[in-house]
C-alpha positions as MATLAB code, in Angstrom:
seq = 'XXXXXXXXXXXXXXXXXXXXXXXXXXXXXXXXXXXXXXXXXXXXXXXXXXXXXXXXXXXXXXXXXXXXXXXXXXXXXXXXXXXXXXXXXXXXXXXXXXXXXXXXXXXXXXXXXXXXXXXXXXXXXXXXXXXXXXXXXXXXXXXXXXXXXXXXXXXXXXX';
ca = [
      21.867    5.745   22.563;
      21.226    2.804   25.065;
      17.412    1.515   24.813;
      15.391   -0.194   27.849;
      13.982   -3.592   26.229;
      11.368   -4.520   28.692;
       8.455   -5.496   26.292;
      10.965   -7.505   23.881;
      12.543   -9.111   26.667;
       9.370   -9.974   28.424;
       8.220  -11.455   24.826;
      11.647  -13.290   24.317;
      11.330  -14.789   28.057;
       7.490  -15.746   27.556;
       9.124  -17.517   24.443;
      12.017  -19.357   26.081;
       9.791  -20.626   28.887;
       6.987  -22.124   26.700;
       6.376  -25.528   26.360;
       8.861  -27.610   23.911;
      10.163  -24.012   23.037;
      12.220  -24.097   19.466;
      14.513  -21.834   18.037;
      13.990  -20.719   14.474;
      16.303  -19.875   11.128;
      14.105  -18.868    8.665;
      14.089  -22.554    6.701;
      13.983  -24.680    9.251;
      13.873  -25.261   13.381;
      16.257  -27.046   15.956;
      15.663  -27.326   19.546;
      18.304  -25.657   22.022;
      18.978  -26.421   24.854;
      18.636  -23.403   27.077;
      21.011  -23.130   29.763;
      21.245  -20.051   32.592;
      22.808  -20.565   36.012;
      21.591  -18.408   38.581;
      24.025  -15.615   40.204;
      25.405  -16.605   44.381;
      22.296  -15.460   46.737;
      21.604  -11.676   46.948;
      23.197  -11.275   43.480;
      22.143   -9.717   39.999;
      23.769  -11.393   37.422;
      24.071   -9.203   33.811;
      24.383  -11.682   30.902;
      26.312   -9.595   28.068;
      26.857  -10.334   24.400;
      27.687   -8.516   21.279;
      26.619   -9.046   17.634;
      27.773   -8.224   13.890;
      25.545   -9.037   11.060;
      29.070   -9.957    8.619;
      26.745   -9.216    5.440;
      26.954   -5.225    6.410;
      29.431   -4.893    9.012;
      26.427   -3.703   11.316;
      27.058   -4.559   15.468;
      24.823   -4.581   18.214;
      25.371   -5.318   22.231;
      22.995   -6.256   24.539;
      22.204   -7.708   28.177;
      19.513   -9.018   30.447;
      19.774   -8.223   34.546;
      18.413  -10.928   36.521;
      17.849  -11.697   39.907;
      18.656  -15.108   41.832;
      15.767  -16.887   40.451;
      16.233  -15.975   37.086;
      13.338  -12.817   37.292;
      14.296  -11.012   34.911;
      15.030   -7.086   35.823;
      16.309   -4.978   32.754;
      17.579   -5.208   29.544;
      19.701   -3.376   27.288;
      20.572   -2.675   24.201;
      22.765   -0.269   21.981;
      23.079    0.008   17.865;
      27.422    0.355   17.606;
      27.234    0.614   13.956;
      29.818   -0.590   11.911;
      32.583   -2.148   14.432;
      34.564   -5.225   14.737;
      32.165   -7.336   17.393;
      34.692   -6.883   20.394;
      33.801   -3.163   20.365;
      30.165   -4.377   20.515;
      31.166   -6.184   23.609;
      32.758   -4.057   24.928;
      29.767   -1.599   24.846;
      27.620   -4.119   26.505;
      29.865   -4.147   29.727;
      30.167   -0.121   29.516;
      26.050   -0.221   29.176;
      25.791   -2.654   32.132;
      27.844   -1.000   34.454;
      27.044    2.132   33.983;
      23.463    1.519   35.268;
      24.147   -0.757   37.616;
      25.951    2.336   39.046;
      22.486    4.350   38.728;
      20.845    1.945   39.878;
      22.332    1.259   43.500;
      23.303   -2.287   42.852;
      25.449   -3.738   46.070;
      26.575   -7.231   44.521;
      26.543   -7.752   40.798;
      27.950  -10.834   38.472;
      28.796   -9.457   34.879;
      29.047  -12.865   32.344;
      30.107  -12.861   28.984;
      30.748  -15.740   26.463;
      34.079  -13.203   24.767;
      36.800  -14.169   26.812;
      39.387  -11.388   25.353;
      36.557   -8.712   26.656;
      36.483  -10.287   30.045;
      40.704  -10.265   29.567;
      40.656   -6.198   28.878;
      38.351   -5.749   31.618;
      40.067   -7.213   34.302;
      43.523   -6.521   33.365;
      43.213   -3.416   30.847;
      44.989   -2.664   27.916;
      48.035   -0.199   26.548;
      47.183    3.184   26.488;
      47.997    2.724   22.286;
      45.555   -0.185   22.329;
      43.089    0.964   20.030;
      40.376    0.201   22.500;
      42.045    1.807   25.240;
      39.666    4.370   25.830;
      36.619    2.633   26.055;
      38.075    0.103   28.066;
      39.640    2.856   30.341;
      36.035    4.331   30.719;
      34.905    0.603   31.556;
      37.895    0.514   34.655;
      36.509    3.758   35.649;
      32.642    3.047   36.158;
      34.214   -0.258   38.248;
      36.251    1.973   40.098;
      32.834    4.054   41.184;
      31.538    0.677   42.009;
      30.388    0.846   45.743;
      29.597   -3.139   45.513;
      31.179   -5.814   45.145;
      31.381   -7.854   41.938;
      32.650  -10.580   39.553;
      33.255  -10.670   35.777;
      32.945  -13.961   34.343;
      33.723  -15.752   30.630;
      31.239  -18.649   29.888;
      31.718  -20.634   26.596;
      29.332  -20.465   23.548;
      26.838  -22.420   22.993;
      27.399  -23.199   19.041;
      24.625  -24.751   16.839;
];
């Protein structure tokens, strides 16, 4: 079931934005640097990412839709289960595109930092690929896509 975030993501953005903002692991805190670059003019940009919690084999996927300015517009996220974290990502794009399909959008940017997810999207897999399907339903919602976009793979930040 896919969940609207606003309040979390409103809480999370309040938080990035604060003065000398710090990111912390539960014994200590580091400072991150931050970094977001802003879609072309009259774009959204979705920012997409998966998750796995290794301990219990739980994943998670997620995004934020922003404007040009960096507003930010919706969120998502979705509860996979217990998944290898490239079928979290994968979720995240199918999540995103799906409403940006409800929603009307005309020009949308879709980033991700897992390159092999951005690789199945724009080139698909084998029909024996075990994620063929939901990458097949991915290539379909794009198909229904009455906009123009752009899929992109940005590196991780590591810390």
């Amino acid at each position: 079931m896919l969940y609207l975030v606003m309040s979390t993501a409103h809480e999370f953005q309040a938080f990035v934005h604060a003065p000398g903002a710090k990111a912390c692991v539960p014994s200590y805190c580091i400072e991150l640097p931050i970094c977001w670059s802003p879609p072309p003019d009259g774009c959204l940009k979705w920012n997409l990412d998966g998750s796995i919690r290794n301990s219990l084999g739980a994943t998670a996927s997620g995004g934020v839709l922003r404007n040009t300015t960096g507003q930010w517009l919706l969120g998502i996220a979705r509860k996979v289960g217990c998944a290898l974290v490239i079928v979290a990502e994968l979720w995240a794009f199918k999540d995103a595109t799906s409403l940006s399909i409800l929603r009307g959008d005309s020009w949308v940017c879709f980033e991700s930092d897992s390159s092999i997810t951005v690789k199945f999207i724009q080139h698909g897999v084998d029909p024996s690929h075990p994620f063929f399907g939901l990458v097949s339903s991915i290539l379909n919602d794009i198909g229904k896509f009455q906009m123009s976009m752009l899929i992109m793979s940005i590196k991780k930040e590591i810390w």
